[in-house]
């Protein structure tokens, strides 16, 4: 196409009208002219691009388990896990409907596996975590390691690991999936593939990785260079008592209570490079001081009851409820009655790796 033809095509397109609204006719004409060459005036948009403080499209929101469980189960009557590949109801941030995002960088959903069902093996560049919320006894297999999942377990399927799920128990199982898909897609780096066998050839015994790497030792020959944790299931029954030990021996942090971090045992870093998770014990009637950070955070209540004020909104939560605090929104928790346990996850490791994470306390 010669230059004149290209200009003609472009002047037909909507792009040419972007800055038509400029009040100054000379500027408007200039914008129109440069638009023909796919150019635009930075000065019209600079304040939005380099804002004084984070400006994100993301609302505080809560999904109360008791209200959504019946809908998750109802979805189970519409199609099989196999048909769906992953039968998940997406937790869509109300400000980001239709984008499959709970925050700007993360996806979350509630996955259902009915007794006898299998969600076949696949792998993708997006990393996933599961937090088990309802039922007991279904498994996830990750690169040949099978783990049976129970309430509160934190299960990893890191980037490009083969994974499938199956339910050999007698009850439906529901868990929270959190994936970094929006992050991976932001970079345009999504790859995936289906794997032939629906069930992987399990070469390793159940919870092999926790046994190998969860006791402060390293078997000879272990390659410890991985930036993703080798532990597939941080079992709640092993992690939860650590919070009680912290409570017996120290004071709660004014923002986060007694909090631990799910770590990569090879290097003490986060369990995944794109998503970081914590578990907090908030003592009875604890009121946290307001806190804000640049990582929009997904919380899940595992025990107890309370309310979290996020900006001007207060969200009341109880066990299995999922709620989200947007980037840089100040939040504070108030426990109602006995102690509460909150799981949380965000994109903090990714922001830290890029040197852009900030907090204010
Ligand atoms: O279990 O592999 O919620 O691939 C979304 C995409 C779960 C999974 C989701 C997935 C999975």
Tab-separated table of C-alpha atoms and ligand atoms in Angstrom:
chain	number	residue	atom	x	y	z
A	1	UNK	CA	0.000	0.000	0.000
A	2	UNK	CA	1.440	3.423	-0.861
A	3	UNK	CA	1.513	6.230	1.710
A	4	UNK	CA	-1.493	8.069	0.266
A	5	UNK	CA	-3.633	4.924	0.361
A	6	UNK	CA	-2.560	4.213	3.925
A	7	UNK	CA	-3.584	7.717	4.951
A	8	UNK	CA	-6.969	7.247	3.331
A	9	UNK	CA	-7.551	4.019	5.243
A	10	UNK	CA	-6.549	5.624	8.501
A	11	UNK	CA	-8.719	8.686	8.101
A	12	UNK	CA	-11.697	6.322	7.850
A	13	UNK	CA	-10.911	4.726	11.157
A	14	UNK	CA	-12.233	5.826	14.523
A	15	UNK	CA	-8.678	6.382	15.710
A	16	UNK	CA	-8.637	9.691	13.880
A	17	UNK	CA	-11.355	11.082	16.151
A	18	UNK	CA	-9.818	10.446	19.564
A	19	UNK	CA	-8.897	14.069	20.359
A	20	UNK	CA	-11.643	15.752	18.382
A	21	UNK	CA	-13.002	17.125	21.664
A	22	UNK	CA	-10.110	19.515	22.175
A	23	UNK	CA	-11.531	23.012	22.646
A	24	UNK	CA	-8.746	24.665	20.737
A	25	UNK	CA	-9.529	24.214	17.032
A	26	UNK	CA	-5.860	24.489	16.075
A	27	UNK	CA	-4.938	21.698	18.471
A	28	UNK	CA	-7.905	19.604	17.401
A	29	UNK	CA	-6.817	19.942	13.791
A	30	UNK	CA	-3.251	19.030	14.749
A	31	UNK	CA	-4.416	15.941	16.653
A	32	UNK	CA	-6.454	14.907	13.649
A	33	UNK	CA	-3.453	15.377	11.381
A	34	UNK	CA	-0.962	13.429	13.505
A	35	UNK	CA	-3.514	10.706	14.085
A	36	UNK	CA	-3.162	9.793	10.409
A	37	UNK	CA	0.376	8.693	11.262
A	38	UNK	CA	-0.624	6.807	14.444
A	39	UNK	CA	0.689	9.610	16.618
A	40	UNK	CA	-0.980	11.155	19.654
A	41	UNK	CA	-0.224	14.064	22.021
A	42	UNK	CA	1.150	12.792	25.326
A	43	UNK	CA	0.180	16.018	27.106
A	44	UNK	CA	-3.505	15.109	26.797
A	45	UNK	CA	-3.028	11.841	28.686
A	46	UNK	CA	0.110	12.212	30.823
A	47	UNK	CA	-1.692	12.802	34.140
A	48	UNK	CA	-3.587	9.541	33.748
A	49	UNK	CA	-0.456	7.606	32.805
A	50	UNK	CA	1.758	8.920	35.590
A	51	UNK	CA	-0.710	9.468	38.407
A	52	UNK	CA	0.301	10.872	41.769
A	53	UNK	CA	-1.006	7.767	43.493
A	54	UNK	CA	-2.217	4.417	42.173
A	55	UNK	CA	-5.498	4.695	40.295
A	56	UNK	CA	-6.991	1.293	39.652
A	57	UNK	CA	-10.296	0.031	38.426
A	58	UNK	CA	-11.110	-2.494	41.124
A	59	UNK	CA	-13.776	-2.460	43.867
A	60	UNK	CA	-13.787	-3.972	47.336
A	61	UNK	CA	-16.035	-7.018	47.065
A	62	UNK	CA	-17.071	-10.145	48.938
A	63	UNK	CA	-18.408	-13.555	47.930
A	64	UNK	CA	-20.091	-15.180	50.920
A	65	UNK	CA	-19.684	-18.915	50.697
A	66	UNK	CA	-23.145	-19.705	52.061
A	67	UNK	CA	-24.696	-17.556	49.332
A	68	UNK	CA	-22.682	-18.893	46.397
A	69	UNK	CA	-22.230	-22.567	47.308
A	70	UNK	CA	-25.690	-23.533	46.018
A	71	UNK	CA	-24.909	-21.785	42.704
A	72	UNK	CA	-21.614	-23.640	42.377
A	73	UNK	CA	-23.472	-26.930	42.998
A	74	UNK	CA	-26.232	-25.921	40.552
A	75	UNK	CA	-23.556	-25.428	37.879
A	76	UNK	CA	-22.529	-29.014	38.552
A	77	UNK	CA	-25.911	-30.156	37.188
A	78	UNK	CA	-25.392	-28.354	33.883
A	79	UNK	CA	-22.196	-29.957	32.627
A	80	UNK	CA	-19.552	-32.422	33.734
A	81	UNK	CA	-16.088	-31.426	34.915
A	82	UNK	CA	-14.716	-33.181	31.835
A	83	UNK	CA	-16.952	-31.183	29.504
A	84	UNK	CA	-16.020	-27.924	31.182
A	85	UNK	CA	-12.314	-28.868	31.451
A	86	UNK	CA	-12.393	-26.814	34.669
A	87	UNK	CA	-15.882	-26.277	36.102
A	88	UNK	CA	-15.332	-22.963	37.782
A	89	UNK	CA	-17.485	-19.974	38.626
A	90	UNK	CA	-15.282	-16.946	38.140
A	91	UNK	CA	-15.203	-14.360	40.928
A	92	UNK	CA	-15.493	-11.240	38.822
A	93	UNK	CA	-14.567	-7.988	40.454
A	94	UNK	CA	-17.717	-5.815	40.107
A	95	UNK	CA	-15.598	-3.061	38.515
A	96	UNK	CA	-14.037	-5.501	36.030
A	97	UNK	CA	-17.016	-7.555	34.844
A	98	UNK	CA	-16.374	-9.673	31.779
A	99	UNK	CA	-12.599	-9.655	32.208
A	100	UNK	CA	-12.207	-12.729	34.443
A	101	UNK	CA	-10.314	-10.730	37.038
A	102	UNK	CA	-10.711	-10.342	40.789
A	103	UNK	CA	-7.884	-7.773	40.875
A	104	UNK	CA	-6.035	-6.175	38.002
A	105	UNK	CA	-3.442	-8.929	37.974
A	106	UNK	CA	-5.201	-12.018	39.344
A	107	UNK	CA	-7.997	-14.426	38.477
A	108	UNK	CA	-10.037	-16.226	41.122
A	109	UNK	CA	-12.782	-18.817	40.874
A	110	UNK	CA	-14.619	-21.511	42.777
A	111	UNK	CA	-14.000	-24.950	41.300
A	112	UNK	CA	-16.366	-27.878	41.826
A	113	UNK	CA	-15.487	-31.548	41.448
A	114	UNK	CA	-18.270	-34.023	42.087
A	115	UNK	CA	-17.657	-37.560	43.362
A	116	UNK	CA	-16.229	-39.753	40.609
A	117	UNK	CA	-15.277	-36.846	38.355
A	118	UNK	CA	-11.908	-36.069	36.809
A	119	UNK	CA	-10.670	-32.719	35.496
A	120	UNK	CA	-8.068	-33.923	33.001
A	121	UNK	CA	-4.373	-33.201	32.872
A	122	UNK	CA	-3.075	-30.047	31.237
A	123	UNK	CA	-0.401	-27.459	31.779
A	124	UNK	CA	-0.062	-23.777	31.142
A	125	UNK	CA	2.296	-20.889	31.710
A	126	UNK	CA	-0.113	-19.424	34.256
A	127	UNK	CA	0.564	-20.611	37.797
A	128	UNK	CA	-2.324	-21.636	40.035
A	129	UNK	CA	-2.975	-22.076	43.700
A	130	UNK	CA	-5.916	-23.806	45.347
A	131	UNK	CA	-7.263	-23.121	48.794
A	132	UNK	CA	-9.562	-25.925	49.877
A	133	UNK	CA	-12.917	-24.720	51.177
A	134	UNK	CA	-15.481	-27.507	51.156
A	135	UNK	CA	-15.439	-31.303	51.169
A	136	UNK	CA	-12.456	-33.520	51.669
A	137	UNK	CA	-10.687	-36.287	49.830
A	138	UNK	CA	-10.359	-35.115	46.231
A	139	UNK	CA	-6.855	-35.041	44.827
A	140	UNK	CA	-4.682	-32.827	42.707
A	141	UNK	CA	-1.723	-34.359	40.901
A	142	UNK	CA	1.210	-32.163	40.012
A	143	UNK	CA	3.968	-33.561	37.803
A	144	UNK	CA	3.186	-37.068	38.995
A	145	UNK	CA	2.765	-36.249	42.670
A	146	UNK	CA	-0.678	-36.853	44.102
A	147	UNK	CA	-1.985	-34.950	47.084
A	148	UNK	CA	-5.285	-35.529	48.833
A	149	UNK	CA	-6.797	-32.196	49.751
A	150	UNK	CA	-8.440	-31.091	52.997
A	151	UNK	CA	-9.912	-27.891	54.402
A	152	UNK	CA	-7.444	-25.004	54.443
A	153	UNK	CA	-4.759	-26.800	52.416
A	154	UNK	CA	-2.739	-24.502	50.149
A	155	UNK	CA	-1.935	-26.396	46.965
A	156	UNK	CA	0.407	-25.192	44.189
A	157	UNK	CA	0.416	-25.949	40.510
A	158	UNK	CA	3.337	-23.791	39.370
A	159	UNK	CA	3.979	-22.554	35.848
A	160	UNK	CA	4.054	-25.409	33.277
A	161	UNK	CA	3.534	-28.214	35.774
A	162	UNK	CA	1.157	-30.936	34.572
A	163	UNK	CA	-1.920	-31.061	36.772
A	164	UNK	CA	-5.250	-32.817	37.021
A	165	UNK	CA	-7.907	-33.104	39.678
A	166	UNK	CA	-10.149	-36.004	40.660
A	167	UNK	CA	-12.675	-36.754	43.342
A	168	UNK	CA	-12.617	-40.287	44.710
A	169	UNK	CA	-14.543	-39.226	47.822
A	170	UNK	CA	-18.288	-39.386	48.347
A	171	UNK	CA	-18.892	-35.645	48.642
A	172	UNK	CA	-18.621	-32.679	46.262
A	173	UNK	CA	-15.461	-30.672	46.715
A	174	UNK	CA	-15.150	-26.946	46.230
A	175	UNK	CA	-11.971	-24.943	46.369
A	176	UNK	CA	-10.775	-21.457	45.535
A	177	UNK	CA	-8.513	-21.248	42.510
A	178	UNK	CA	-6.274	-18.219	42.149
A	179	UNK	CA	-4.264	-17.877	38.951
A	180	UNK	CA	-1.930	-15.233	37.566
A	181	UNK	CA	-3.603	-15.423	34.129
A	182	UNK	CA	-4.155	-11.644	33.844
A	183	UNK	CA	-0.446	-11.123	34.568
A	184	UNK	CA	0.650	-13.768	32.073
A	185	UNK	CA	-1.766	-12.362	29.485
A	186	UNK	CA	-0.602	-8.794	30.143
A	187	UNK	CA	2.825	-9.908	28.941
A	188	UNK	CA	1.235	-11.903	26.116
A	189	UNK	CA	2.934	-15.079	27.277
A	190	UNK	CA	0.112	-17.604	27.547
A	191	UNK	CA	0.860	-21.125	26.332
A	192	UNK	CA	-1.000	-24.285	27.275
A	193	UNK	CA	-1.397	-27.887	26.260
A	194	UNK	CA	-3.639	-30.825	26.980
A	195	UNK	CA	-1.924	-33.986	28.071
A	196	UNK	CA	-2.991	-37.357	26.801
A	197	UNK	CA	-3.534	-39.275	30.006
A	198	UNK	CA	-6.353	-37.921	32.100
A	199	UNK	CA	-4.660	-39.421	35.122
A	200	UNK	CA	-0.906	-39.044	35.443
A	201	UNK	CA	1.392	-41.931	36.031
A	202	UNK	CA	2.041	-41.372	39.714
A	203	UNK	CA	5.690	-42.122	40.270
A	204	UNK	CA	5.868	-40.402	43.632
A	205	UNK	CA	4.010	-41.265	46.808
A	206	UNK	CA	1.358	-38.947	48.271
A	207	UNK	CA	2.650	-35.608	49.541
A	208	UNK	CA	6.167	-36.611	48.516
A	209	UNK	CA	7.333	-32.997	48.199
A	210	UNK	CA	6.228	-31.999	51.716
A	211	UNK	CA	8.009	-35.026	53.137
A	212	UNK	CA	11.177	-34.279	51.204
A	213	UNK	CA	11.351	-30.538	51.610
A	214	UNK	CA	9.145	-29.634	54.588
A	215	UNK	CA	11.475	-30.685	57.419
A	216	UNK	CA	14.459	-28.372	57.106
A	217	UNK	CA	16.631	-30.895	55.279
A	218	UNK	CA	17.591	-31.331	51.627
A	219	UNK	CA	18.170	-34.697	49.999
A	220	UNK	CA	21.569	-34.896	48.277
A	221	UNK	CA	21.400	-33.960	44.644
A	222	UNK	CA	18.469	-31.554	45.018
A	223	UNK	CA	18.535	-28.731	42.492
A	224	UNK	CA	17.670	-25.747	44.671
A	225	UNK	CA	17.730	-23.083	41.980
A	226	UNK	CA	13.978	-23.145	41.360
A	227	UNK	CA	12.118	-19.855	41.819
A	228	UNK	CA	8.955	-21.796	42.514
A	229	UNK	CA	8.487	-23.865	45.627
A	230	UNK	CA	8.863	-27.648	45.288
A	231	UNK	CA	6.147	-28.146	47.923
A	232	UNK	CA	2.837	-29.048	46.310
A	233	UNK	CA	0.610	-29.003	49.381
A	234	UNK	CA	1.218	-26.826	52.428
A	235	UNK	CA	-1.158	-28.876	54.569
A	236	UNK	CA	-3.305	-26.796	56.925
A	237	UNK	CA	-2.873	-29.346	59.704
A	238	UNK	CA	0.863	-28.620	59.666
A	239	UNK	CA	0.740	-24.865	59.095
A	240	UNK	CA	-2.115	-23.854	61.420
A	241	UNK	CA	-0.363	-24.910	64.701
A	242	UNK	CA	2.548	-22.595	63.845
A	243	UNK	CA	0.204	-19.627	64.364
A	244	UNK	CA	-0.597	-20.889	67.879
A	245	UNK	CA	3.126	-21.118	68.611
A	246	UNK	CA	3.617	-17.547	67.385
A	247	UNK	CA	0.764	-16.404	69.619
A	248	UNK	CA	2.232	-18.097	72.687
A	249	UNK	CA	5.585	-16.423	72.267
A	250	UNK	CA	5.029	-12.972	70.792
A	251	UNK	CA	2.855	-9.948	70.211
A	252	UNK	CA	0.597	-9.617	67.174
A	253	UNK	CA	1.615	-7.200	64.448
A	254	UNK	CA	-0.666	-4.135	64.579
A	255	UNK	CA	-1.753	-4.660	60.959
A	256	UNK	CA	-1.560	-8.370	60.306
A	257	UNK	CA	-1.828	-10.111	63.667
A	258	UNK	CA	0.292	-13.261	63.898
A	259	UNK	CA	1.184	-13.829	60.267
A	260	UNK	CA	3.296	-16.341	58.389
A	261	UNK	CA	4.344	-16.500	54.780
A	262	UNK	CA	4.166	-19.560	52.556
A	263	UNK	CA	7.833	-19.853	51.571
A	264	UNK	CA	9.961	-21.605	49.000
A	265	UNK	CA	12.082	-23.873	51.251
A	266	UNK	CA	15.012	-23.673	48.819
A	267	UNK	CA	15.628	-19.967	49.255
A	268	UNK	CA	13.136	-18.491	51.740
A	269	UNK	CA	11.436	-16.548	48.937
A	270	UNK	CA	7.793	-16.619	48.051
A	271	UNK	CA	6.207	-19.931	47.078
A	272	UNK	CA	5.636	-18.629	43.527
A	273	UNK	CA	7.298	-15.732	41.682
A	274	UNK	CA	3.991	-14.167	40.659
A	275	UNK	CA	1.744	-14.761	43.684
A	276	UNK	CA	2.527	-14.553	47.388
A	277	UNK	CA	0.368	-15.990	50.152
A	278	UNK	CA	0.122	-15.504	53.920
A	279	UNK	CA	-1.848	-16.936	56.807
A	280	UNK	CA	-2.849	-14.708	59.740
A	281	UNK	CA	-4.185	-15.436	63.173
A	282	UNK	CA	-6.153	-12.449	64.452
A	283	UNK	CA	-6.707	-12.707	68.212
A	284	UNK	CA	-10.180	-12.475	69.797
A	285	UNK	CA	-11.653	-8.975	69.362
A	286	UNK	CA	-8.461	-7.805	67.597
A	287	UNK	CA	-8.732	-4.517	65.704
A	288	UNK	CA	-5.982	-3.905	63.215
A	289	UNK	CA	-4.645	-0.470	62.375
A	290	UNK	CA	-5.270	0.728	58.832
A	291	UNK	CA	-2.796	-0.550	56.256
A	292	UNK	CA	-2.350	-0.081	52.546
A	293	UNK	CA	-0.025	-1.556	49.954
A	294	UNK	CA	0.230	-1.633	46.195
A	295	UNK	CA	-0.704	-5.318	45.954
A	296	UNK	CA	-4.474	-5.701	45.696
A	297	UNK	CA	-5.170	-8.592	48.052
A	298	UNK	CA	-7.592	-11.511	48.090
A	299	UNK	CA	-8.565	-12.668	51.584
A	300	UNK	CA	-10.256	-15.893	52.599
A	301	UNK	CA	-11.620	-16.450	56.090
A	302	UNK	CA	-10.765	-19.945	57.290
A	303	UNK	CA	-11.881	-19.564	60.921
A	304	UNK	CA	-13.874	-17.081	62.996
A	305	UNK	CA	-15.797	-13.965	62.108
A	306	UNK	CA	-15.117	-10.313	61.585
A	307	UNK	CA	-15.437	-7.273	59.403
A	308	UNK	CA	-12.907	-5.487	57.235
A	309	UNK	CA	-13.214	-1.812	56.421
A	310	UNK	CA	-11.802	-1.191	52.961
A	311	UNK	CA	-11.875	2.464	51.968
A	312	UNK	CA	-15.384	3.521	52.929
A	313	UNK	CA	-16.901	0.052	52.729
A	314	UNK	CA	-17.204	-2.481	55.502
A	315	UNK	CA	-17.440	-6.157	54.558
A	316	UNK	CA	-18.607	-8.673	57.146
A	317	UNK	CA	-17.071	-12.103	56.795
A	318	UNK	CA	-17.214	-15.598	58.220
A	319	UNK	CA	-15.677	-18.984	57.375
A	320	UNK	CA	-15.059	-19.700	53.651
A	321	UNK	CA	-15.955	-16.167	52.547
A	322	UNK	CA	-13.669	-14.610	49.929
A	323	UNK	CA	-13.124	-10.856	49.772
A	324	UNK	CA	-10.810	-8.476	47.990
A	325	UNK	CA	-9.042	-5.232	48.912
A	326	UNK	CA	-7.991	-3.205	45.850
A	327	UNK	CA	-4.510	-1.815	45.305
A	328	UNK	CA	-3.665	0.993	47.718
A	329	UNK	CA	-7.089	0.973	49.419
A	330	UNK	CA	-6.570	1.372	53.176
A	331	UNK	CA	-8.024	-1.545	55.097
A	332	UNK	CA	-8.419	-2.618	58.707
A	333	UNK	CA	-9.826	-5.802	60.228
A	334	UNK	CA	-12.057	-6.119	63.290
A	335	UNK	CA	-12.510	-9.596	64.719
A	336	UNK	CA	-15.929	-10.384	66.161
A	337	UNK	CA	-15.710	-12.647	69.167
A	338	UNK	CA	-13.162	-15.470	69.215
A	339	UNK	CA	-9.963	-15.523	67.182
A	340	UNK	CA	-10.049	-15.606	63.391
A	341	UNK	CA	-7.770	-17.014	60.702
A	342	UNK	CA	-7.387	-15.204	57.384
A	343	UNK	CA	-5.568	-16.525	54.337
A	344	UNK	CA	-4.420	-13.887	51.859
A	345	UNK	CA	-2.794	-13.836	48.443
A	346	UNK	CA	-1.607	-11.111	46.088
A	347	UNK	CA	0.837	-10.291	43.303
A	348	UNK	CA	3.378	-8.884	45.779
A	349	UNK	CA	6.293	-11.136	44.648
A	350	UNK	CA	5.900	-9.933	41.068
A	351	UNK	CA	5.845	-6.292	42.173
A	352	UNK	CA	8.865	-6.830	44.432
A	353	UNK	CA	10.809	-8.449	41.609
A	354	UNK	CA	10.140	-5.345	39.525
A	355	UNK	CA	10.999	-2.975	42.367
A	356	UNK	CA	7.577	-1.269	42.409
A	357	UNK	CA	5.961	-2.671	45.567
A	358	UNK	CA	5.110	-0.158	48.317
A	359	UNK	CA	3.305	-0.218	51.613
A	360	UNK	CA	2.198	2.461	54.049
A	361	UNK	CA	1.717	1.767	57.730
B	1	LIG	O1	-7.417	-26.172	37.698
B	1	LIG	O2	-6.071	-26.009	36.030
B	1	LIG	O3	-9.855	-21.891	37.849
B	1	LIG	O4	-6.470	-24.185	34.272
B	1	LIG	C1	-8.780	-21.815	35.766
B	1	LIG	C2	-7.900	-22.398	34.858
B	1	LIG	C3	-8.465	-23.658	37.249
B	1	LIG	C4	-6.976	-25.561	36.715
B	1	LIG	C5	-9.029	-22.457	36.942
B	1	LIG	C6	-7.318	-23.612	35.149
B	1	LIG	C7	-7.596	-24.250	36.349
